[in-house]
Coordinates of C-alpha atoms and ligand atoms in Angstrom, one line a residue:
X10 CA 19.3 1.4 -16.6
X11 CA 22.3 2.5 -18.5
X12 CA 22.6 1.1 -22.0
X13 CA 25.8 -0.8 -22.9
X14 CA 27.7 1.1 -25.6
X15 CA 28.4 -0.7 -28.8
X16 CA 32.2 -0.8 -28.4
X17 CA 31.9 -2.0 -24.8
X18 CA 29.4 -4.8 -25.6
X19 CA 30.4 -8.4 -25.2
X20 CA 29.4 -8.9 -28.8
X21 CA 32.2 -6.6 -30.1
X22 CA 34.7 -7.9 -27.6
X23 CA 34.1 -11.4 -28.6
X24 CA 34.5 -10.7 -32.3
X25 CA 37.6 -8.7 -31.6
X26 CA 39.2 -11.5 -29.6
X27 CA 38.5 -13.9 -32.5
X28 CA 40.0 -11.6 -35.1
X29 CA 43.0 -11.0 -33.0
X30 CA 43.6 -14.7 -32.4
X31 CA 43.2 -15.4 -36.1
X32 CA 45.5 -12.5 -37.1
X33 CA 48.2 -13.6 -34.7
X34 CA 48.0 -17.2 -35.7
X35 CA 48.1 -16.3 -39.4
X36 CA 51.0 -14.0 -38.8
X37 CA 53.0 -16.6 -37.0
X38 CA 52.2 -19.3 -39.5
X39 CA 52.7 -16.9 -42.4
X40 CA 56.1 -15.7 -41.2
X41 CA 57.4 -19.1 -40.5
X42 CA 56.1 -20.5 -43.7
X43 CA 57.4 -17.7 -45.8
X44 CA 60.8 -17.9 -44.3
X45 CA 61.0 -21.6 -44.8
X46 CA 59.6 -21.5 -48.3
X47 CA 62.0 -18.7 -49.3
X48 CA 65.0 -20.6 -48.0
X49 CA 63.9 -23.8 -49.8
X50 CA 63.2 -22.0 -53.0
X51 CA 66.5 -20.1 -52.9
X52 CA 68.4 -23.3 -52.0
X53 CA 66.8 -25.3 -54.9
X54 CA 67.5 -22.4 -57.3
X55 CA 71.1 -22.1 -56.3
X56 CA 71.5 -25.9 -56.3
X57 CA 70.2 -26.1 -59.9
X58 CA 72.6 -23.4 -61.0
X59 CA 75.4 -25.0 -59.0
X60 CA 74.9 -28.3 -60.7
X61 CA 75.2 -26.6 -64.1
X62 CA 78.2 -24.6 -63.0
X63 CA 79.9 -27.9 -61.9
X64 CA 79.2 -29.4 -65.3
X65 CA 80.4 -26.2 -67.0
X66 CA 83.5 -26.1 -64.9
X67 CA 84.3 -29.6 -66.0
X68 CA 83.9 -28.7 -69.7
X69 CA 85.8 -25.4 -69.2
X70 CA 88.7 -27.2 -67.6
X71 CA 88.8 -29.6 -70.5
X72 CA 88.8 -26.8 -73.0
X73 CA 91.4 -24.8 -71.2
X74 CA 93.9 -27.6 -70.9
X75 CA 93.3 -28.9 -74.3
X76 CA 96.3 -28.9 -76.7
X77 CA 95.3 -27.0 -79.8
X78 CA 96.5 -27.3 -83.3
X79 CA 96.7 -24.5 -86.0
X80 CA 93.3 -25.4 -87.4
X81 CA 91.6 -25.8 -84.2
X82 CA 89.3 -23.0 -83.1
X83 CA 90.9 -20.6 -80.6
X84 CA 90.2 -21.2 -76.9
X85 CA 87.9 -18.2 -76.9
X86 CA 85.9 -19.6 -79.7
X87 CA 85.5 -23.1 -78.2
X88 CA 84.7 -21.6 -74.8
X89 CA 82.0 -19.4 -76.4
X90 CA 80.5 -22.4 -78.1
X91 CA 80.3 -24.2 -74.7
X92 CA 78.8 -21.2 -73.0
X93 CA 76.2 -20.7 -75.8
X94 CA 75.2 -24.3 -75.3
X95 CA 74.4 -23.9 -71.6
X96 CA 72.5 -20.7 -71.9
X97 CA 69.0 -20.9 -70.3
X98 CA 66.2 -18.7 -69.1
X99 CA 67.3 -18.3 -65.5
X100 CA 70.9 -17.5 -66.3
X101 CA 71.6 -14.0 -67.5
X102 CA 75.2 -14.3 -68.4
X103 CA 78.2 -16.6 -67.9
X104 CA 81.8 -15.4 -68.3
X105 CA 85.0 -17.3 -68.1
X106 CA 88.0 -15.4 -66.7
X107 CA 91.6 -16.5 -66.7
X108 CA 94.1 -16.1 -63.8
X109 CA 95.0 -12.6 -65.1
X110 CA 91.3 -11.7 -64.7
X111 CA 91.0 -11.4 -68.5
X112 CA 87.6 -12.3 -69.8
X113 CA 88.0 -15.3 -72.1
X114 CA 84.4 -15.6 -73.2
X115 CA 80.8 -14.5 -72.4
X116 CA 77.5 -16.2 -73.1
X117 CA 75.9 -12.8 -73.8
X118 CA 75.8 -12.3 -77.6
X119 CA 75.5 -8.5 -77.1
X120 CA 78.5 -8.2 -74.9
X121 CA 81.1 -10.0 -77.1
X122 CA 83.1 -6.7 -77.0
X123 CA 84.1 -7.3 -73.4
X124 CA 86.1 -10.4 -74.4
X125 CA 89.8 -9.7 -73.8
X126 CA 89.1 -6.9 -71.2
X127 CA 90.0 -7.4 -67.6
X128 CA 87.2 -8.3 -65.2
X129 CA 86.8 -5.8 -62.3
X130 CA 84.5 -8.1 -60.4
X131 CA 85.7 -8.5 -56.8
X132 CA 84.1 -11.9 -56.4
X133 CA 86.1 -13.2 -59.4
X134 CA 89.4 -11.8 -58.1
X135 CA 88.8 -13.2 -54.6
X136 CA 87.7 -16.6 -55.8
X137 CA 90.9 -16.9 -58.0
X138 CA 93.2 -15.7 -55.3
X139 CA 91.6 -17.8 -52.5
X140 CA 90.6 -20.7 -54.8
X141 CA 87.1 -20.9 -53.3
X142 CA 83.7 -19.9 -54.8
X143 CA 82.1 -16.6 -53.8
X144 CA 78.5 -15.5 -54.3
X145 CA 76.4 -12.4 -53.6
X146 CA 73.0 -11.0 -54.4
X147 CA 73.3 -7.7 -56.3
X148 CA 70.6 -5.3 -57.6
X149 CA 70.6 -4.7 -61.4
X150 CA 70.5 -1.0 -61.5
X151 CA 68.8 -0.8 -64.9
X152 CA 66.1 -3.4 -64.5
X153 CA 65.8 -3.0 -60.7
X154 CA 65.9 -6.8 -60.5
X155 CA 67.8 -8.8 -58.0
X156 CA 70.5 -11.0 -59.4
X157 CA 72.6 -13.7 -57.9
X158 CA 76.3 -13.5 -58.7
X159 CA 78.6 -16.5 -58.4
X160 CA 82.4 -16.7 -59.0
X161 CA 83.7 -20.2 -58.9
X162 CA 87.4 -21.1 -59.5
X163 CA 88.4 -23.6 -62.2
X164 CA 90.9 -25.8 -60.6
X165 CA 93.0 -28.5 -62.3
X166 CA 95.4 -30.6 -60.3
X167 CA 95.5 -28.1 -57.5
X168 CA 96.3 -25.2 -59.8
X169 CA 93.8 -22.4 -60.5
X170 CA 93.2 -22.1 -64.3
X171 CA 90.7 -19.3 -64.1
X172 CA 87.1 -18.7 -62.9
X173 CA 83.6 -19.0 -64.0
X174 CA 81.5 -15.8 -63.4
X175 CA 77.7 -16.3 -63.5
X176 CA 74.9 -13.9 -63.1
X177 CA 71.5 -15.5 -62.7
X178 CA 68.1 -13.9 -62.3
X179 CA 67.0 -14.8 -58.8
X180 CA 64.1 -12.3 -59.0
X181 CA 61.8 -15.2 -60.2
X182 CA 62.3 -16.8 -56.7
X183 CA 61.2 -13.5 -55.0
X184 CA 58.3 -13.1 -57.4
X185 CA 57.2 -16.6 -56.5
X186 CA 57.5 -15.7 -52.8
X187 CA 55.4 -12.6 -53.1
X188 CA 52.8 -14.6 -55.1
X189 CA 52.7 -17.1 -52.2
X190 CA 52.5 -14.2 -49.7
X191 CA 49.6 -12.8 -51.7
X192 CA 47.8 -16.2 -51.5
X193 CA 48.5 -16.3 -47.8
X194 CA 47.1 -12.7 -47.3
X195 CA 44.0 -13.7 -49.3
X196 CA 43.6 -16.8 -47.1
X197 CA 44.0 -14.7 -44.0
X198 CA 41.4 -12.2 -45.2
X199 CA 39.0 -14.9 -46.0
X200 CA 39.4 -16.7 -42.7
X201 CA 39.0 -13.4 -40.9
X202 CA 35.7 -12.8 -42.7
X203 CA 34.5 -16.2 -41.8
X204 CA 35.8 -15.6 -38.2
X205 CA 33.8 -12.4 -37.9
X206 CA 30.6 -14.0 -39.1
X207 CA 31.2 -17.0 -36.8
X208 CA 32.2 -14.7 -33.9
X209 CA 29.0 -12.7 -34.3
X210 CA 26.9 -15.8 -34.4
X211 CA 28.6 -17.4 -31.4
X212 CA 28.6 -14.1 -29.4
X213 CA 24.9 -13.9 -30.1
X214 CA 24.2 -17.2 -28.5
X215 CA 25.8 -15.8 -25.4
X216 CA 24.7 -12.2 -25.4
X217 CA 21.1 -12.9 -26.4
X218 CA 20.2 -14.8 -23.2
X219 CA 22.2 -12.3 -21.2
X220 CA 20.3 -9.2 -22.6
X221 CA 17.1 -11.2 -22.2
X222 CA 18.0 -11.6 -18.6
X223 CA 18.9 -7.9 -18.3
X224 CA 15.5 -7.0 -19.7
X225 CA 13.8 -9.4 -17.3
X226 CA 15.7 -7.9 -14.3
X227 CA 14.5 -4.5 -15.4
X228 CA 10.9 -5.7 -15.7
X229 CA 11.2 -7.3 -12.3
X230 CA 12.4 -4.0 -10.8
X231 CA 9.2 -2.4 -12.1
X232 CA 7.2 -5.2 -10.4
X233 CA 6.4 -7.3 -13.5
X234 CA 7.1 -10.9 -12.7
X235 CA 5.1 -12.4 -15.6
X236 CA 8.1 -12.3 -18.0
X237 CA 10.2 -15.4 -18.5
X238 CA 13.8 -15.7 -19.9
X239 CA 13.9 -18.0 -22.9
X240 CA 16.2 -21.0 -22.4
X241 CA 18.2 -21.7 -25.5
X242 CA 20.2 -24.7 -24.4
X243 CA 21.4 -26.7 -21.5
X244 CA 24.8 -25.1 -21.3
X245 CA 26.0 -22.8 -18.5
X246 CA 24.1 -19.9 -19.9
X247 CA 21.0 -22.1 -20.3
X248 CA 21.3 -23.1 -16.7
X249 CA 21.8 -19.5 -15.6
X250 CA 18.5 -18.7 -17.5
X251 CA 16.7 -21.6 -15.7
X252 CA 18.1 -20.4 -12.3
X253 CA 17.0 -16.9 -13.2
X254 CA 13.5 -18.0 -14.0
X255 CA 13.4 -19.9 -10.7
X256 CA 14.6 -16.8 -8.9
X257 CA 11.8 -14.8 -10.6
X258 CA 9.2 -17.3 -9.4
X259 CA 10.6 -17.2 -5.8
X260 CA 10.7 -13.5 -5.8
X261 CA 7.2 -13.3 -7.1
X262 CA 6.0 -15.7 -4.4
X263 CA 7.9 -13.8 -1.7
X264 CA 6.6 -10.5 -3.0
X265 CA 3.0 -11.6 -3.0
X266 CA 3.4 -13.1 0.5
X267 CA 4.7 -9.8 1.8
X268 CA 2.1 -7.9 -0.1
X269 CA -0.6 -10.2 1.3
X270 CA 0.8 -9.8 4.8
X271 CA 1.0 -6.0 4.4
X272 CA -2.6 -5.9 3.2
X273 CA -3.7 -8.1 6.1
X274 CA -1.9 -5.9 8.6
X275 CA -3.3 -2.7 7.0
X276 CA -6.8 -4.0 7.1
X277 CA -6.4 -5.2 10.7
X278 CA -5.0 -1.7 11.6
X279 CA -7.7 0.2 9.8
X280 CA -10.6 -1.9 11.1
X281 CA -9.4 -1.7 14.7
X282 CA -11.6 0.2 17.1
X283 CA -8.6 1.3 19.0
X284 CA -6.1 3.8 17.6
X285 CA -2.6 2.5 16.9
X286 CA 0.6 4.6 16.6
X287 CA 4.0 3.2 15.9
X288 CA 7.2 5.2 16.1
X289 CA 10.9 4.7 15.2
X290 CA 13.6 4.5 17.7
X291 CA 13.7 8.3 18.1
X292 CA 10.0 8.5 18.8
X293 CA 8.9 9.9 15.5
X294 CA 5.6 8.6 14.2
X295 CA 6.1 6.1 11.4
X296 CA 2.6 4.5 11.3
X297 CA -0.8 5.7 12.4
X298 CA -4.1 4.2 11.7
X299 CA -7.3 5.9 10.8
X300 CA -8.9 5.4 14.2
X301 CA -6.0 7.1 15.9
X302 CA -6.3 10.0 13.5
X303 CA -10.0 10.2 14.2
X304 CA -9.5 10.0 18.0
X305 CA -6.8 12.7 18.0
X306 CA -8.8 14.7 15.4
X307 CA -5.6 15.4 13.3
X308 CA -4.8 15.0 9.6
X309 CA -2.2 12.4 8.7
X310 CA 0.2 14.7 6.9
X311 CA 0.5 16.8 10.0
X312 CA 1.6 14.0 12.4
X313 CA 3.7 11.8 10.2
X314 CA 7.4 11.9 11.3
X315 CA 6.6 14.1 14.2
X316 CA 7.5 13.2 17.8
X317 CA 4.7 11.1 19.4
X318 CA 4.9 13.1 22.7
X319 CA 4.2 16.3 20.8
X320 CA 1.3 14.8 18.9
X321 CA -0.2 13.4 22.1
X322 CA 0.4 16.8 23.8
X323 CA 2.4 15.2 26.6
X324 CA 5.8 16.6 25.7
X325 CA 5.9 18.9 28.7
X326 CA 5.3 16.0 31.2
X327 CA 7.1 13.0 29.5
X328 CA 10.2 12.5 27.4
X329 CA 10.3 9.7 24.8
X330 CA 12.6 7.9 27.3
X331 CA 9.8 8.1 29.9
X332 CA 7.3 6.6 27.5
X333 CA 9.6 3.6 26.8
X334 CA 9.6 2.8 30.5
X335 CA 5.9 3.6 31.0
X336 CA 4.2 0.5 32.5
X337 CA 0.7 1.9 33.2
X338 CA -1.7 3.5 30.8
X339 CA -2.2 7.3 31.0
X340 CA -5.3 9.3 30.5
X341 CA -5.3 12.2 28.1
X342 CA -8.0 14.7 28.9
X343 CA -9.1 16.6 25.9
X344 CA -12.4 17.7 27.5
X345 CA -14.0 21.0 26.6
X346 CA -16.6 22.9 28.6
X347 CA -19.2 21.5 26.2
X348 CA -18.1 17.9 26.0
X349 CA -16.1 15.4 28.0
X350 CA -13.4 13.7 25.9
X351 CA -10.8 11.4 27.6
X352 CA -8.4 9.0 25.8
X353 CA -6.5 6.2 27.5
X354 CA -3.1 5.5 26.0
X355 CA -1.0 2.4 26.5
X356 CA 2.6 2.1 25.5
X357 CA 4.6 -1.0 24.6
X358 CA 8.2 -1.1 23.4
X359 CA 9.4 -2.7 20.2
X360 CA 12.5 -4.4 21.3
X361 CA 15.1 -6.6 19.6
X362 CA 16.4 -9.7 21.3
X363 CA 19.5 -7.8 22.2
X364 CA 17.4 -5.3 24.1
X365 CA 17.9 -2.6 21.5
X366 CA 14.8 -0.4 21.4
X367 CA 13.4 0.0 17.9
X368 CA 10.5 2.2 18.8
X369 CA 7.2 2.1 20.7
X370 CA 3.6 1.2 19.8
X371 CA 0.9 3.1 21.6
X372 CA -2.7 2.1 21.6
X373 CA -5.4 4.8 22.0
X374 CA -8.8 4.1 23.4
X375 CA -11.7 6.4 23.8
X376 CA -12.3 6.3 27.5
X377 CA -14.9 9.0 27.9
X378 CA -17.8 6.6 28.5
X379 CA -15.8 4.4 30.9
X380 CA -14.7 7.5 32.8
X381 CA -18.2 8.8 33.0
X382 CA -19.5 5.4 34.2
X383 CA -16.7 5.3 36.8
X384 CA -17.5 8.8 38.0
X385 CA -21.2 8.0 38.2
X386 CA -20.5 4.9 40.1
X387 CA -18.4 6.8 42.6
X388 CA -21.1 9.5 42.9
X389 CA -23.7 6.8 43.4
X390 CA -21.8 5.1 46.2
X391 CA -21.3 8.4 47.9
X392 CA -25.0 9.3 47.4
X393 CA -26.2 5.9 48.8
X394 CA -23.9 6.2 51.8
X395 CA -25.1 9.7 52.4
X396 CA -28.8 8.8 52.1
X397 CA -28.4 5.9 54.5
X398 CA -26.4 7.8 57.0
X399 CA -28.9 10.6 57.4
X400 CA -31.8 8.5 58.7
X401 CA -29.4 6.3 60.7
X402 CA -27.9 9.3 62.6
X403 CA -31.4 10.6 63.2
X404 CA -32.5 7.3 64.6
X405 CA -29.3 7.0 66.7
X406 CA -29.9 10.3 68.4
X407 CA -33.5 9.5 69.1
X408 CA -32.6 6.0 70.4
X409 CA -29.9 7.5 72.6
X410 CA -32.4 10.0 74.0
X411 CA -34.8 7.1 74.7
X412 CA -32.0 5.1 76.4
X413 CA -31.0 8.1 78.5
X414 CA -34.4 7.9 80.1
X415 CA -36.9 9.4 77.6
X416 CA -38.5 6.0 77.4
X417 CA -40.1 6.7 80.7
X418 CA -41.6 9.9 79.5
X419 CA -45.1 9.0 78.5
X420 CA -45.4 11.9 76.1
X421 CA -42.0 11.9 74.4
X422 CA -41.4 8.2 74.1
X423 CA -44.2 7.5 71.5
X424 CA -43.2 10.5 69.3
X425 CA -39.5 9.5 69.5
X426 CA -40.4 5.9 68.5
X427 CA -42.6 7.3 65.7
X428 CA -39.7 9.2 64.3
X429 CA -37.4 6.1 64.3
X430 CA -40.2 4.1 62.7
X431 CA -40.6 6.8 59.9
X432 CA -36.9 6.8 59.3
X433 CA -36.8 3.0 59.2
X434 CA -39.6 3.1 56.6
X435 CA -37.7 5.7 54.6
X436 CA -34.6 3.5 54.7
X437 CA -36.6 0.5 53.6
X438 CA -38.1 2.5 50.7
X439 CA -34.7 3.7 49.7
X440 CA -33.2 0.2 49.8
X441 CA -36.2 -1.1 47.8
X442 CA -35.7 1.6 45.2
X443 CA -32.0 0.8 45.0
X444 CA -32.8 -2.9 44.6
X445 CA -35.2 -2.2 41.8
X446 CA -32.6 0.0 40.0
X447 CA -29.9 -2.6 40.3
X448 CA -32.4 -5.2 39.0
X449 CA -33.1 -3.0 36.0
X450 CA -29.3 -2.4 35.5
X451 CA -28.6 -6.1 35.4
X452 CA -31.6 -6.6 33.1
X453 CA -32.7 -9.5 35.3
X454 CA -36.1 -8.0 35.6
X455 CA -38.1 -9.3 32.7
X456 CA -41.1 -7.3 31.8
X457 CA -44.4 -9.0 32.5
X458 CA -46.2 -7.6 29.5
X459 CA -49.9 -7.7 28.8
X460 CA -52.1 -5.9 26.3
X461 CA -54.1 -3.1 27.9
X462 CA -56.2 -0.2 26.8
X463 CA -54.2 2.8 27.9
X464 CA -56.9 5.4 28.7
X465 CA -58.8 2.9 30.9
X466 CA -55.5 2.0 32.7
X467 CA -54.5 5.7 33.1
X468 CA -58.0 6.8 34.4
X469 CA -57.9 4.1 37.1
X470 CA -54.6 5.4 38.5
X471 CA -55.9 9.0 38.4
X472 CA -59.1 7.9 40.2
X473 CA -57.1 6.4 43.0
X474 CA -55.1 9.6 43.5
X475 CA -58.3 11.7 43.2
X476 CA -60.0 9.8 45.9
X477 CA -57.2 9.7 48.4
X478 CA -55.8 13.2 47.9
X479 CA -55.4 15.4 51.0
X480 CA -54.6 18.7 49.3
X481 CA -57.0 21.0 47.5
X482 CA -55.8 20.1 44.0
X483 CA -58.0 19.8 40.9
X484 CA -57.5 17.0 38.4
X485 CA -58.2 17.9 34.8
X486 CA -58.4 15.0 32.3
X487 CA -57.8 15.8 28.7
X488 CA -58.1 12.3 27.5
X489 CA -59.6 11.4 24.1
X490 CA -62.5 9.0 23.7
X491 CA -60.5 6.6 21.4
X492 CA -59.0 3.4 22.7
X493 CA -55.2 3.0 22.5
X494 CA -53.8 -0.4 23.1
X495 CA -50.4 -0.8 24.5
X496 CA -48.4 -3.8 25.6
X497 CA -47.0 -3.0 29.0
X498 CA -46.0 -4.4 32.4
X499 CA -48.9 -2.8 34.3
X500 CA -47.2 -3.0 37.7
X501 CA -44.1 -1.2 36.5
X502 CA -46.0 1.5 34.6
X503 CA -48.3 2.0 37.5
X504 CA -45.1 2.7 39.6
X505 CA -44.0 5.2 36.9
X506 CA -47.3 7.1 36.8
X507 CA -47.6 7.0 40.6
X508 CA -44.2 8.7 41.0
X509 CA -45.0 11.4 38.4
X510 CA -48.4 12.2 40.0
X511 CA -47.0 12.2 43.5
X512 CA -44.2 14.5 42.4
X513 CA -46.8 16.8 40.8
X514 CA -48.9 16.7 44.0
X515 CA -45.7 17.2 46.1
X516 CA -44.8 20.4 44.3
X517 CA -48.3 21.8 43.7
X518 CA -49.7 24.6 45.8
X519 CA -53.2 24.4 47.3
X520 CA -55.8 25.1 44.7
X521 CA -53.5 24.1 41.9
X522 CA -54.4 22.1 38.8
X523 CA -53.0 18.8 37.5
X524 CA -53.7 18.1 33.9
X525 CA -53.6 14.6 32.3
X526 CA -53.3 14.3 28.5
X527 CA -52.8 11.6 25.9
X528 CA -52.3 11.8 22.1
X529 CA -51.0 9.6 19.3
X530 CA -48.0 10.9 17.3
X531 CA -45.9 9.0 14.7
X532 CA -47.0 5.5 15.8
X533 CA -46.3 6.4 19.5
X534 CA -48.6 7.0 22.3
X535 CA -47.6 10.2 24.1
X536 CA -48.9 10.8 27.7
X537 CA -48.5 14.0 29.6
X538 CA -48.9 15.0 33.3
X539 CA -48.7 18.7 33.9
X540 CA -48.9 20.8 37.1
X541 CA -48.7 24.5 37.8
X542 CA -46.5 24.2 40.8
X543 CA -43.1 25.7 41.5
X544 CA -41.4 24.3 38.4
X545 CA -37.7 23.5 37.9
X546 CA -34.9 25.9 36.8
X547 CA -34.2 25.5 33.1
X548 CA -30.6 24.2 33.6
X549 CA -31.8 21.4 35.9
X550 CA -34.7 20.0 33.8
X551 CA -32.6 17.4 32.1
X552 CA -31.0 16.2 35.3
X553 CA -34.1 15.3 37.3
X554 CA -33.9 11.8 35.8
X555 CA -30.4 11.2 37.2
X556 CA -30.1 9.0 40.2
X557 CA -30.4 10.9 43.6
X558 CA -30.8 14.1 41.8
X559 CA -33.0 16.6 43.5
X560 CA -33.4 20.2 42.6
X561 CA -33.3 21.4 46.1
X562 CA -32.0 18.7 48.5
X563 CA -33.2 20.2 51.7
X564 CA -36.7 20.9 50.3
X565 CA -37.0 17.5 48.8
X566 CA -35.9 15.6 51.9
X567 CA -38.4 17.4 53.9
X568 CA -40.9 16.1 51.5
X569 CA -39.6 12.6 51.9
X570 CA -38.0 12.2 48.4
X571 CA -34.7 10.4 47.8
X572 CA -34.3 11.4 44.1
X573 CA -34.6 7.9 42.7
X574 CA -38.3 8.0 41.5
X575 CA -37.7 9.5 38.1
X576 CA -34.5 7.6 37.6
X577 CA -36.5 4.4 38.0
X578 CA -39.3 5.8 35.8
X579 CA -36.8 6.4 33.0
X580 CA -35.3 2.9 33.2
X581 CA -38.8 1.4 33.0
X582 CA -40.1 3.6 30.1
X583 CA -36.9 2.8 28.2
X584 CA -37.3 -0.9 28.9
X585 CA -40.7 -0.6 27.2
X586 CA -39.1 1.1 24.1
X587 CA -40.4 4.6 25.0
X588 CA -38.9 7.8 26.2
X589 CA -39.5 10.2 29.0
X590 CA -38.6 13.9 29.4
X591 CA -39.7 17.1 31.2
X592 CA -40.6 20.6 30.2
X593 CA -40.7 23.2 33.0
X594 CA -40.7 26.9 33.7
X595 CA -39.8 28.0 37.1
X596 CA -42.8 29.4 39.0
X597 CA -45.3 28.3 36.4
X598 CA -45.3 24.5 36.5
X599 CA -43.8 21.3 35.1
X600 CA -44.9 18.9 32.4
X601 CA -43.6 15.3 32.3
X602 CA -44.0 13.5 28.9
X603 CA -43.5 9.9 28.2
X604 CA -44.1 7.8 25.1
X605 CA -45.0 4.1 24.5
X606 CA -45.2 2.1 21.3
X607 CA -48.8 1.5 20.2
X608 CA -50.0 -2.0 19.2
X609 CA -51.5 -1.2 15.8
X610 CA -53.2 -4.6 15.2
X611 CA -55.5 -4.4 18.2
X612 CA -56.0 -0.7 17.9
X613 CA -57.6 -0.8 14.4
X614 CA -60.7 1.3 15.3
X615 CA -59.1 4.4 16.8
X616 CA -57.9 5.8 13.5
Ligands
LIG714 P1 -38.7 9.9 45.3 O1 -39.6 10.0 44.1 O2 -37.6 8.9 45.2 O3 -39.5 9.7 46.5 P2 -38.1 12.5 44.6 O4 -39.5 12.7 44.3 O5 -37.4 13.6 45.2 O6 -37.9 11.3 45.5 P3 -37.8 12.2 41.8 O7 -39.2 11.7 41.7 O8 -36.8 11.4 41.1 O9 -37.3 12.2 43.3 O10 -37.7 13.7 41.4 C1 -36.4 14.3 41.4 C2 -36.5 15.7 41.6 O11 -37.1 16.4 40.5 C3 -37.3 16.1 42.8 O12 -36.6 16.0 43.9 C4 -37.8 17.5 42.5 O13 -36.8 18.4 42.9 C5 -37.8 17.5 41.0 N1 -39.2 17.4 40.5 C6 -39.8 16.2 40.1 N2 -41.1 16.5 39.7 C7 -41.3 17.8 39.9 C8 -42.4 18.6 39.7 N3 -43.6 18.2 39.3 N4 -42.3 20.0 40.1 C9 -41.2 20.4 40.5 N5 -40.1 19.7 40.7 C10 -40.1 18.4 40.4
LIG715 MG1 -40.8 11.4 43.3

């Protein structure tokens, strides 16, 4: 913030105003006072002189009209005696002049030589001729003093006898005046000094809280709300300071509320599993959360303030205007040959009550799994329908043939009926398998677990197959002597092993070998069933556990398989906490492995 310069500060202004007021007041008072005083002093000076002149005039008149004898002193002598007697400090000189303007006497002892000369003074002449007194103020050229000159006629019975001429030193009055003026000036200076000090003090009481408030406002702008303005009194400024402190508190509260809200919103946004993008009214990204960045696999600095349609890669299909009116969600397919990756995007408009669009919010969701599930579901339904249709169409054609008369044929009829029966059984098997899968999907099938010794359990299943086999296949058991205890649902695991062995038998040539193995690895029991049959192409090995998957449909169907056996096996093994996988080489054979957790407590002796 800009600093207030010294000359612009309230402080200086305040003091200046005070000084000006005092100066003006003193000037007005001084001027008026001096004028009045001067007039009064002058008047009283003149009056005192005038009184003496009146007295003098009286004596002069008496002397002039007096009848004189031979021994009597001359008129000049007696006038001089009178004049000498009235001499005083303030009177410089008094002269008496007769009607012919001849000087009869002077009070100045040094100027007795002028007696008998004619007076040149115009005041004297005018006062004798007009019979009225005249006075002026003259400057004594030698002493540079001002002198007051009066010429007053001596009148006796309406006749002018002469005039009194008087010079008095009025300078004393002016000296007195300038002394008084000096006192006044001193007073003014003193009161000015006091005013300045008072002004500074009073201004301080105003400016200090104000600059305090200024500092406070500056601190507030920097986010520091802890400062408080000091309240000096309960005047307007004190109340302003109180209001200011109140404002500070409110601002602090408001700020912490908004800060809290902001933090809440930020944590909600950053902890959301969905991506959120908000734009301004032109569609430029203003806010994007971490999830959205992660889903889009872009750095923040690259997408901020860029158009949302460009960032989502849909600018060729949709304008921002289209997105505003978009009701349904759209899928963005970022899949690569290696990996499926699909995002679902929803748009909603940020709108004011007036309908003005302020921007849009889009929510991104990773839809890859959902899409995969949807696809699998569609595939599954298609597979099921296809698998059911095949036996049904076969049955229909045989039944049609029977209806058309084949039933009467003693040789054909039993074989036709046999086919329909086989197909029906196949359908029943298929439906049973499907039911079992759906049970496993809905997790409604609880495992009926019991503790069994695995080798014994495994051997019993192998025995069953060995006794009932129709092909020329050799069974090789590579099972250890030790006892491995597992907690399993024996019915379900029997089904799993049955399916693996029957697959091995199905795809083994005559004279082939089927090997059975079992080892313990990392706390898990690992079982293995291996054949040296036709094998599975490398790229299909993983898929044999998918529902309805068969490597070669035509071949498999001819062998009565629907492709659900291994899918069911995987569900069951996983439900037991194990895993199942296959290793195979085309033309050389296939090995199926599965693991089961071992019960260590009961299997103490095998280690
Ligand atoms: P189902 O078991 O439902 O009667 P299926 O045997 O065809 O039918 P799966 O047991 O799930 O189905 O096997 C899936 C596919 O995997 C088979 O169709 C077959 O192509 C292949 N397969 C499984 N085991 C072997 C094996 N030992 N050798 C070669 N191919 C196999
Ligand atoms: Mg099978």
